[in-house]
PDB file of C-alpha atoms in Angstrom:
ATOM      1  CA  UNK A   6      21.796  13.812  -5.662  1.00  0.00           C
ATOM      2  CA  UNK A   7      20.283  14.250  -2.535  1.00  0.00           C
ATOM      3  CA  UNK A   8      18.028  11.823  -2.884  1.00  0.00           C
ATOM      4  CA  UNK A   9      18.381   8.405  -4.640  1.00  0.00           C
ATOM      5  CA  UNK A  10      16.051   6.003  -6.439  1.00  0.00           C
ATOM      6  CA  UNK A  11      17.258   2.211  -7.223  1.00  0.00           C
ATOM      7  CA  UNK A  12      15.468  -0.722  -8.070  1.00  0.00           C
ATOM      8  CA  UNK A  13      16.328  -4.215  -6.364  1.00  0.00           C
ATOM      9  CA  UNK A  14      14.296  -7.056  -8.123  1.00  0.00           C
ATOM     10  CA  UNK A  15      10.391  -5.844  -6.933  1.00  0.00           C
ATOM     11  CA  UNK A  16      11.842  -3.136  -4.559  1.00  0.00           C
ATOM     12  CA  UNK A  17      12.423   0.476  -5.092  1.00  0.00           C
ATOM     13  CA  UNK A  18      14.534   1.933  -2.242  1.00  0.00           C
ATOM     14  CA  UNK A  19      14.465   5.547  -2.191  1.00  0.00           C
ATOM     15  CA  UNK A  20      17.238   6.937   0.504  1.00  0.00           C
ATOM     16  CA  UNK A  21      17.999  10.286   1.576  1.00  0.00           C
ATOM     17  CA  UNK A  22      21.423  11.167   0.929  1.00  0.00           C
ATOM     18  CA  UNK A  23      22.863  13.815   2.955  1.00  0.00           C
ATOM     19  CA  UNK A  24      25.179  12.171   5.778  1.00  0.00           C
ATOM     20  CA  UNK A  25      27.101  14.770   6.374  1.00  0.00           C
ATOM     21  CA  UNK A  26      23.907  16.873   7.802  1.00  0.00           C
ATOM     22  CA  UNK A  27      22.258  13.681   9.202  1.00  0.00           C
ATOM     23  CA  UNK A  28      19.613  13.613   6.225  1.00  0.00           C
ATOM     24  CA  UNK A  29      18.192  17.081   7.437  1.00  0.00           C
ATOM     25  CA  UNK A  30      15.041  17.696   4.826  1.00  0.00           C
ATOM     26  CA  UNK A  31      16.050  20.700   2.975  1.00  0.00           C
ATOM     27  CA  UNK A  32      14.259  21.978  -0.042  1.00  0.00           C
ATOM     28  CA  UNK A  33      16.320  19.744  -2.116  1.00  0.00           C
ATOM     29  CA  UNK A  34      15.463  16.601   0.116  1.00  0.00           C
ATOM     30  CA  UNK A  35      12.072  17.121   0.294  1.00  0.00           C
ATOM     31  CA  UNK A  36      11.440  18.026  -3.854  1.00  0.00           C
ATOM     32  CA  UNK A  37      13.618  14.688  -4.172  1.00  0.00           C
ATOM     33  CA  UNK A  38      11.295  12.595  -1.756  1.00  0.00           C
ATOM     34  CA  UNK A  39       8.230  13.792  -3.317  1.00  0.00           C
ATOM     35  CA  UNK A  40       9.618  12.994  -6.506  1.00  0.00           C
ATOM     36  CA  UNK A  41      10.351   9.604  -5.534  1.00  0.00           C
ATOM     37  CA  UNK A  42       7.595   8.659  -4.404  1.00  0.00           C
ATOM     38  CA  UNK A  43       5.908   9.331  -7.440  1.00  0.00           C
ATOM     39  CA  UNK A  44       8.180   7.505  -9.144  1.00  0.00           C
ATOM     40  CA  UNK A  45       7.127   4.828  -7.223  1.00  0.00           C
ATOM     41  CA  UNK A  46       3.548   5.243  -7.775  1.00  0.00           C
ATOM     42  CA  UNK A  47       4.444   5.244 -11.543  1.00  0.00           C
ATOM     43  CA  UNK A  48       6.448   2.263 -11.747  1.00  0.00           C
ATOM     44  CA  UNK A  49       5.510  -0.790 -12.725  1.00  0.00           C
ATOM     45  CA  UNK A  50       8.208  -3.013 -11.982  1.00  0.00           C
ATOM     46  CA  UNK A  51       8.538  -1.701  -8.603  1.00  0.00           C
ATOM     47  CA  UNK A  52       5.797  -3.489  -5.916  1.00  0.00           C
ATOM     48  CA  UNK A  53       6.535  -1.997  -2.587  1.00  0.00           C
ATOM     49  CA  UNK A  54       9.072   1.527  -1.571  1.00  0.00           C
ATOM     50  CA  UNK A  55      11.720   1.422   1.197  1.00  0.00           C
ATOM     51  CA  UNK A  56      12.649   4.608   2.467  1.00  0.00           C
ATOM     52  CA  UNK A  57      16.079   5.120   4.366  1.00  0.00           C
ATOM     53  CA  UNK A  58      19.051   7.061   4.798  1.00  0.00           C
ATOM     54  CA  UNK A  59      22.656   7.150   4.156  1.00  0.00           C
ATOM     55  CA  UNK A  60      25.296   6.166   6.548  1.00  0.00           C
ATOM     56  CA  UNK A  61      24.901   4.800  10.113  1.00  0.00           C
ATOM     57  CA  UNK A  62      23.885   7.861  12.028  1.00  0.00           C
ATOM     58  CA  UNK A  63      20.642   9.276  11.085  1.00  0.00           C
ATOM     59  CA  UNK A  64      17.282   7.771   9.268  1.00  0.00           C
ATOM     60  CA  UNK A  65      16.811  11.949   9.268  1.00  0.00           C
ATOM     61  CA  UNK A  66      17.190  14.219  12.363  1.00  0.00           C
ATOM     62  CA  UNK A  67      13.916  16.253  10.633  1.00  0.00           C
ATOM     63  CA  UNK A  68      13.703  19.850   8.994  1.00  0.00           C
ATOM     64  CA  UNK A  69      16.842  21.585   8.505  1.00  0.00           C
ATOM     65  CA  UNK A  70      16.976  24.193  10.967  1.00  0.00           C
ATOM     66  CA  UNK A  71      18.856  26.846   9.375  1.00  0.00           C
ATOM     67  CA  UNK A  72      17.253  26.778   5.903  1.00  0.00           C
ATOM     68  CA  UNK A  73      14.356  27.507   8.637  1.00  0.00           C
ATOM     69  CA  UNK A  74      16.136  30.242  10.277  1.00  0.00           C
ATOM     70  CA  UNK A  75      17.719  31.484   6.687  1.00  0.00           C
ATOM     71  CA  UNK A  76      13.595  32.065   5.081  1.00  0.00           C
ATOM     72  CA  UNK A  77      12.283  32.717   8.439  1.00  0.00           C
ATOM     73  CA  UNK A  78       9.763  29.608   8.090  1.00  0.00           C
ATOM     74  CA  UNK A  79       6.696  30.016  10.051  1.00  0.00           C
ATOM     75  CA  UNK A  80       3.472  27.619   9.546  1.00  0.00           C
ATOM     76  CA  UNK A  81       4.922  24.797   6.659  1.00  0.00           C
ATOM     77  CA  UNK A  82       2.103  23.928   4.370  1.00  0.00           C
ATOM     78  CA  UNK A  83       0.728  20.343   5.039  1.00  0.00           C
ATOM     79  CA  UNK A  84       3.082  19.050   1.867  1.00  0.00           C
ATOM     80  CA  UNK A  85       6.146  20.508   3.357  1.00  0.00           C
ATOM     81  CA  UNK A  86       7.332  17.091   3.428  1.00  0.00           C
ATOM     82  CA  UNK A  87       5.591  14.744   1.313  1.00  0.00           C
ATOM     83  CA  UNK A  88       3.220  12.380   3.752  1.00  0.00           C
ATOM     84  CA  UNK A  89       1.582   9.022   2.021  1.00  0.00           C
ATOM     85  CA  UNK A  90      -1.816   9.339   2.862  1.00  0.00           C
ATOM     86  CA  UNK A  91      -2.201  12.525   3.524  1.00  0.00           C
ATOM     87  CA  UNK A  92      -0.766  14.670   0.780  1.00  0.00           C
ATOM     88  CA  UNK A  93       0.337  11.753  -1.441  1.00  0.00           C
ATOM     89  CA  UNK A  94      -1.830   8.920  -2.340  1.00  0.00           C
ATOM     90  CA  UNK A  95       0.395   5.712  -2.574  1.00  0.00           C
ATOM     91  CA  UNK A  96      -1.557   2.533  -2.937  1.00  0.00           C
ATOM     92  CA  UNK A  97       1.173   0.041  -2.878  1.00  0.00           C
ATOM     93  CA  UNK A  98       3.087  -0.278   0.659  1.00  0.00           C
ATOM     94  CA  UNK A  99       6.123   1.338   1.951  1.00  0.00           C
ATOM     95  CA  UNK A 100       8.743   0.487   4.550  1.00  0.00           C
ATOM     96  CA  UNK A 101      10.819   2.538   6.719  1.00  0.00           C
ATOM     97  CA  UNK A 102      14.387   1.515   7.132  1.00  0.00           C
ATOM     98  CA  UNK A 103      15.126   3.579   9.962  1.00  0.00           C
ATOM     99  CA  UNK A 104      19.257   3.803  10.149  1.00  0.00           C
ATOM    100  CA  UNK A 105      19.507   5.877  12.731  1.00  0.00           C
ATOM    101  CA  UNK A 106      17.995   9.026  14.541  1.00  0.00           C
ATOM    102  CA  UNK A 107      14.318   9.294  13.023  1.00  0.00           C
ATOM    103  CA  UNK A 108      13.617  13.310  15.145  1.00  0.00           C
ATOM    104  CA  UNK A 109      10.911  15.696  13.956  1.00  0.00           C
ATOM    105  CA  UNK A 110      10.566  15.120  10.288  1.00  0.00           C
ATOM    106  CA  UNK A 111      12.652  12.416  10.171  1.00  0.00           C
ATOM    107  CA  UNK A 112       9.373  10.518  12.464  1.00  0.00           C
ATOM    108  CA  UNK A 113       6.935  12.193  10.448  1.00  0.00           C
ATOM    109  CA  UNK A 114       8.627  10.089   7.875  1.00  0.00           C
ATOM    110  CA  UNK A 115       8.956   6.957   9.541  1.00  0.00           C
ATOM    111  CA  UNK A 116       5.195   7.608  11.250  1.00  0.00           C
ATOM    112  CA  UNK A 117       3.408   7.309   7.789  1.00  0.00           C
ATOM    113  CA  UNK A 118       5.279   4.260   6.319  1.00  0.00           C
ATOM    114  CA  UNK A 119       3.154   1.199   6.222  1.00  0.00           C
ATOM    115  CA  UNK A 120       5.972  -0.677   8.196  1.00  0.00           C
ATOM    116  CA  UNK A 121       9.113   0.364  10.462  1.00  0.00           C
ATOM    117  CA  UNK A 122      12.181  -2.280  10.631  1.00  0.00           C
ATOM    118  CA  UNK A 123      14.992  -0.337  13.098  1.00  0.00           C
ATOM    119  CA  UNK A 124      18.613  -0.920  13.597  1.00  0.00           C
ATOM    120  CA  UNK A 125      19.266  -1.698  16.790  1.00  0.00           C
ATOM    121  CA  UNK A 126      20.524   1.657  17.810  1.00  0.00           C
ATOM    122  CA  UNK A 127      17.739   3.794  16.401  1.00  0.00           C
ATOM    123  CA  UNK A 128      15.777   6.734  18.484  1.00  0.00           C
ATOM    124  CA  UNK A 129      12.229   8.162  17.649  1.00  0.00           C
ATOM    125  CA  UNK A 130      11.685  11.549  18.495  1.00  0.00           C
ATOM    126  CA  UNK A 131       9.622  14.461  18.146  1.00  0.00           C
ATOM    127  CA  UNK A 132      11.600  17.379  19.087  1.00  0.00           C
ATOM    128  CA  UNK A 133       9.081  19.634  17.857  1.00  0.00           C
ATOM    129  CA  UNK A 134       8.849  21.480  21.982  1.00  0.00           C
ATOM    130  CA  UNK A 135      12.410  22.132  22.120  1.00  0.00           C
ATOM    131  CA  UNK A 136      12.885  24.445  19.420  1.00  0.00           C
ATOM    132  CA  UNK A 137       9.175  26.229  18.965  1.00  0.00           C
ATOM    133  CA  UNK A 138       8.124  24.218  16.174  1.00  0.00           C
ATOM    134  CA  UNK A 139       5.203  22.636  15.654  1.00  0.00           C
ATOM    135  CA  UNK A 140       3.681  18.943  15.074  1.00  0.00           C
ATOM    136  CA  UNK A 141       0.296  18.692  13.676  1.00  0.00           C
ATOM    137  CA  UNK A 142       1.316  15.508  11.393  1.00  0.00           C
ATOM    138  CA  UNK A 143       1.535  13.790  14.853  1.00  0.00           C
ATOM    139  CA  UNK A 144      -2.528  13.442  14.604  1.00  0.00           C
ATOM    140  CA  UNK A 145      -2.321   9.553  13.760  1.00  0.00           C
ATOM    141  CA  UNK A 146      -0.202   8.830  16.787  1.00  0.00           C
ATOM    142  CA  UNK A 147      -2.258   7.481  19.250  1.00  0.00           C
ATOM    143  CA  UNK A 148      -3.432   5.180  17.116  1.00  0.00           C
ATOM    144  CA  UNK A 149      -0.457   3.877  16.712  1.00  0.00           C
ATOM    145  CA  UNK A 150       0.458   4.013  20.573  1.00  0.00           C
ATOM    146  CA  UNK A 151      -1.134   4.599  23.618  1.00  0.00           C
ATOM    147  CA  UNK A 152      -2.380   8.101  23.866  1.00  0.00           C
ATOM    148  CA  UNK A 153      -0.218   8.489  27.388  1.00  0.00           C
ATOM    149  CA  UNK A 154       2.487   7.509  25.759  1.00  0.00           C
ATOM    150  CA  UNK A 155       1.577   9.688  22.655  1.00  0.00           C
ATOM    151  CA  UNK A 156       1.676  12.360  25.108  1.00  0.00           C
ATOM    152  CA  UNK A 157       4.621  11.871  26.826  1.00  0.00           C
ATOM    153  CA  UNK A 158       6.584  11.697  23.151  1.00  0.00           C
ATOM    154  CA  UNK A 159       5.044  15.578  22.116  1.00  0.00           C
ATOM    155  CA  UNK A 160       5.249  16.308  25.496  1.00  0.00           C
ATOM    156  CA  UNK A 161       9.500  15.900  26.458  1.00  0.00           C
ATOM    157  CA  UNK A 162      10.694  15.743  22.822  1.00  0.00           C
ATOM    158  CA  UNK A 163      12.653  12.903  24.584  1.00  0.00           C
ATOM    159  CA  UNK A 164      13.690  10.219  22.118  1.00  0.00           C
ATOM    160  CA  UNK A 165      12.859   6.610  22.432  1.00  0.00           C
ATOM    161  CA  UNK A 166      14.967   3.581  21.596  1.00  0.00           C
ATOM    162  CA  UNK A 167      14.143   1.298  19.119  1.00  0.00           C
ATOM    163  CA  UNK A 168      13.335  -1.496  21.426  1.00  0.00           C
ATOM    164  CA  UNK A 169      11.090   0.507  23.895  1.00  0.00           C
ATOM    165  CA  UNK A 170       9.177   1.479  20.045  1.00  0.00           C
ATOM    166  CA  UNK A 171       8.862  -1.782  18.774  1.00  0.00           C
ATOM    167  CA  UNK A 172       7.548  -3.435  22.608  1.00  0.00           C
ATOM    168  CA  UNK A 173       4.742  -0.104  21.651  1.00  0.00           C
ATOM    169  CA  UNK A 174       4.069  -1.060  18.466  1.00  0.00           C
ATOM    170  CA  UNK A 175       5.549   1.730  16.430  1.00  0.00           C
ATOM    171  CA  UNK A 176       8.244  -0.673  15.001  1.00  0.00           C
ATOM    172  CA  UNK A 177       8.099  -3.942  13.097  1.00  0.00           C
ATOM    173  CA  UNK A 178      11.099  -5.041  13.806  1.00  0.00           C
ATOM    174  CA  UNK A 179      14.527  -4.595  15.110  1.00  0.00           C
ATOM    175  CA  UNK A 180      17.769  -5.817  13.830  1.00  0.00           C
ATOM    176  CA  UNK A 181      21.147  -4.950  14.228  1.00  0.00           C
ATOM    177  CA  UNK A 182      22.858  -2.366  11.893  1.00  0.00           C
ATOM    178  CA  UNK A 183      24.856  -4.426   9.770  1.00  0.00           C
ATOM    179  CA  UNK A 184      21.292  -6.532   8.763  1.00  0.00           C
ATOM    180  CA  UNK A 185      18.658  -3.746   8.414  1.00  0.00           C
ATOM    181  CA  UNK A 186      19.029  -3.415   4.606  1.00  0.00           C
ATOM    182  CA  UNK A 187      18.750  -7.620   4.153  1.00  0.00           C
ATOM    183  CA  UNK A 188      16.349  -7.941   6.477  1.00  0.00           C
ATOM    184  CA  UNK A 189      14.038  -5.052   4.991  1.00  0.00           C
ATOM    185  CA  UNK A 190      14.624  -6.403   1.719  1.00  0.00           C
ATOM    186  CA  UNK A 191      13.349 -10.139   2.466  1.00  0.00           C
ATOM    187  CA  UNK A 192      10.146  -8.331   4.000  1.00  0.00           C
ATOM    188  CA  UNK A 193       9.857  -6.345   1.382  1.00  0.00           C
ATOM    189  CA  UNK A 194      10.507  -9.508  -1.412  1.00  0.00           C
ATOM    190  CA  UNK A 195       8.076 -11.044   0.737  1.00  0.00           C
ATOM    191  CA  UNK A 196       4.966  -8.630   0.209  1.00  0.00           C
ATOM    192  CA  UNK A 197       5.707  -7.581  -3.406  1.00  0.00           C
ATOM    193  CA  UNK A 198       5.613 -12.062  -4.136  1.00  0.00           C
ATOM    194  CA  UNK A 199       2.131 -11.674  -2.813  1.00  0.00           C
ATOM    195  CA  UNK A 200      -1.281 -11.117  -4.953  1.00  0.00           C
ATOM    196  CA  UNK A 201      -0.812  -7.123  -5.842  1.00  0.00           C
ATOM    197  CA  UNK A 202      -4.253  -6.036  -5.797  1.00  0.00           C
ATOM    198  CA  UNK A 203      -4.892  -8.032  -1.881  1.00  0.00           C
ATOM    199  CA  UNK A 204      -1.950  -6.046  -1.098  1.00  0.00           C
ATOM    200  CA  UNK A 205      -3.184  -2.997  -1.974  1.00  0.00           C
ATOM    201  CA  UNK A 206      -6.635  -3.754  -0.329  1.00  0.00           C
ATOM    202  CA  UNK A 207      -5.245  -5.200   3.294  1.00  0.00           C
ATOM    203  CA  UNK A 208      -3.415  -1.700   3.428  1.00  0.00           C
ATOM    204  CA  UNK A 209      -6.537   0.664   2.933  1.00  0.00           C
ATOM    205  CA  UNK A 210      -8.436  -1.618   5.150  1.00  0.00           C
ATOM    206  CA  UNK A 211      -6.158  -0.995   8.192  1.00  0.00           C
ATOM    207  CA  UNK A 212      -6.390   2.665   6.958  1.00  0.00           C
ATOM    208  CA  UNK A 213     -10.335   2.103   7.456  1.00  0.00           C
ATOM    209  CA  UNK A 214      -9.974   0.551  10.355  1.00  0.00           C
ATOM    210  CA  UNK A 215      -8.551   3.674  12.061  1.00  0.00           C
ATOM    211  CA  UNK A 216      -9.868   6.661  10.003  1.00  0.00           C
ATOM    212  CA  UNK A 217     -13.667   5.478  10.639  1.00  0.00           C
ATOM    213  CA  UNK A 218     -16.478   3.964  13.075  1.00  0.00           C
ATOM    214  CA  UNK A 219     -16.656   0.285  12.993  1.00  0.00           C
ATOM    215  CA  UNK A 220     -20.271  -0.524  10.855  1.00  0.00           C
ATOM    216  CA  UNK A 221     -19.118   1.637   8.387  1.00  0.00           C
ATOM    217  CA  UNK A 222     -15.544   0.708   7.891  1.00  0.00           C
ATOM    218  CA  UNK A 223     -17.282  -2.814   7.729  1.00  0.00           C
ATOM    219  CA  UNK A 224     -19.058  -1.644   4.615  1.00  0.00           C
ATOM    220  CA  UNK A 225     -16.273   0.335   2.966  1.00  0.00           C
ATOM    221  CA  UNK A 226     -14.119  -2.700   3.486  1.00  0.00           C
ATOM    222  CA  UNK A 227     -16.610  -4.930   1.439  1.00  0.00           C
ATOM    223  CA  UNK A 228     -17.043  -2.503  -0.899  1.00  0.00           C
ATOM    224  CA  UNK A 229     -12.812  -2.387  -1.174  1.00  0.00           C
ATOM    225  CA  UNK A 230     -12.470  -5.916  -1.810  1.00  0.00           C
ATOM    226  CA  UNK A 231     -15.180  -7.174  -3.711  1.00  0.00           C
ATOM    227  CA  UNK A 232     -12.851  -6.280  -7.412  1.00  0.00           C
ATOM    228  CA  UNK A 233     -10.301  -8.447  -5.506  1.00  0.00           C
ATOM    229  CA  UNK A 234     -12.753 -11.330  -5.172  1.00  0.00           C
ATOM    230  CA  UNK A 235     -13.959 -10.793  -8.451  1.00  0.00           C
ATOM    231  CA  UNK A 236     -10.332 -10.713  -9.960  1.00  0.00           C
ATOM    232  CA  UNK A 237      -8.585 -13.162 -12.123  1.00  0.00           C
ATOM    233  CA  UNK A 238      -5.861 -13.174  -9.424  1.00  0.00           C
ATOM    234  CA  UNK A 239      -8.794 -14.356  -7.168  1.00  0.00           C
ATOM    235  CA  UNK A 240      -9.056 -17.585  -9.405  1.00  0.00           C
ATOM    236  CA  UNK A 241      -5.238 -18.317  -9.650  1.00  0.00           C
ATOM    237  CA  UNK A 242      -4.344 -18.621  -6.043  1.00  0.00           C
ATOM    238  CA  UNK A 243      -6.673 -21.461  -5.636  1.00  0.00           C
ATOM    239  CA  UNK A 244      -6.007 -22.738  -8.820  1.00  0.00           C
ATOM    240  CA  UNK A 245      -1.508 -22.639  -7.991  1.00  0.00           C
ATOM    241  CA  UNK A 246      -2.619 -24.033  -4.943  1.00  0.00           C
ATOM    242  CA  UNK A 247      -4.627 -27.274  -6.168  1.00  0.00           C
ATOM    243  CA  UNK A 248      -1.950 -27.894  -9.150  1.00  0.00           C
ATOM    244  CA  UNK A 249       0.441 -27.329  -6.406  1.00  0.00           C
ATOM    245  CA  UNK A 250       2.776 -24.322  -8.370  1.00  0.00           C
ATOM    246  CA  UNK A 251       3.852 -20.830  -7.870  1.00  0.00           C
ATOM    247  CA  UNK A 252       1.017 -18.007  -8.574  1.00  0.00           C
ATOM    248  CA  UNK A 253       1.262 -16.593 -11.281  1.00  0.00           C
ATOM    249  CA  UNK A 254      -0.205 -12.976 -10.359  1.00  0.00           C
ATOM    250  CA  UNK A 255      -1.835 -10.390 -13.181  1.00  0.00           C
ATOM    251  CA  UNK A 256      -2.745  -8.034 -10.558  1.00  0.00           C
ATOM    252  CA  UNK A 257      -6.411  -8.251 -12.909  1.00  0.00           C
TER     253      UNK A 257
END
């Protein structure tokens, strides 16, 4: 399979398998992600995705260029690769495990995760300029960076090292190869161990944050959290608290 779905306690890791051509996105890859993803949405057990690649080499070096050549691609449509938040609506939060080269897709990937934890010797690139493509998805990134440095990124197709992307805020956190999959798991352990339906609302209220003017992201927000207040998981965090126990969370 090319791409592969397992379940670690409250963590669903869904990883591109395809190595031996970096974790290019082929049809196959990208059916598989889409797939996965909606797997995710649809299981219960699982409380937040990790997305990552096989091997040591490449997160994914993007679209596979000769499929592209082979059906004489022109303009993909936006759910040419499946993007959370965009063309996929995925409530519960995701984490990129970036193993390697994230280029073109493979950033587009990594880009619309929630979070980014990167082995040490990881690049971010979007190649897009140095083979004609294009990269519309790449709308969010000055928000995520400043816009110079947005620019310079489309404008070279130059990658970036993980440490220059975490110091501009596009990674979480860097760790060295051998620790990326422990360390993303505790993070991971760590979220899904949280209330389930805060979760979900601290994600859409960054979302907010960036995707509207202040006042009224103000008044969406309240409007987004007042079930949460008005939950019975609102109640039992207090409640653990004062009888000094672990919550026990409903997600009602």
């Amino acid at each position: 399979m090319s791409v592969e779905y397992a379940l670690e306690g409250p963590v669903a890791w869904l990883t591109i398998n395809r190595p031996e051509a970096r974790n290019a996105l082929n049809k196959e890859v990208r059916e598989g992600l889409a797939a996965g993803m909606q797997r995710f949405n649809d299981d219960e057990r699982a409380a937040v995705l990790v997305v990552t690649g096989a091997g040591d080499r490449a997160f994914s070096a993007g679209g596979d260029l000769k499929e592209m050549a082979d059906q004489s691609t022109r303009v993909p449509p936006i759910d040419y690769i499946p993007q959370p938040g965009r063309t996929l609506d995925v409530a519960k939060p995701i984490i990129a495990a970036v193993n390697g080269v994230a280029y073109a897709g493979g950033f587009l990937l990594s880009q619309n995760c929630d979070l980014v934890v990167a082995a040490e010797h990881a690049r971010f690139a979007i190649t897009e300029v140095k083979v004609g493509r294009g990269a519309p998805w790449a709308v969010p990134l000055p928000w995520l960076m400043p816009p110079r440095v947005a620019m310079e990124i489309l404008l070279t197709g130059d990658p970036i090292d993980a440490h220059r992307a975490y110091t501009l805020g596009l990674v979480n956190r860097v760790v060295p190869q051998d620790q990326l999959r422990a360390v993303t798991q505790k993070l991971a352990e760590g979220i899904a161990a949280n209330a389930p339906l805060s979760v979900a609302a601290a994600k859409r209220t960054v979302y907010l944050a960036a995707a509207q003017e202040r006042t009224r992201a103000y008044d969406e927000a309240e409007k987004l959290w007042e079930p949460v207040y008005l939950s019975d998981d609102a109640l039992e965090g207090p409640r653990a608290f004062q009888e000094r126990r672990t919550p026990q969370w409903t997600g009602e």
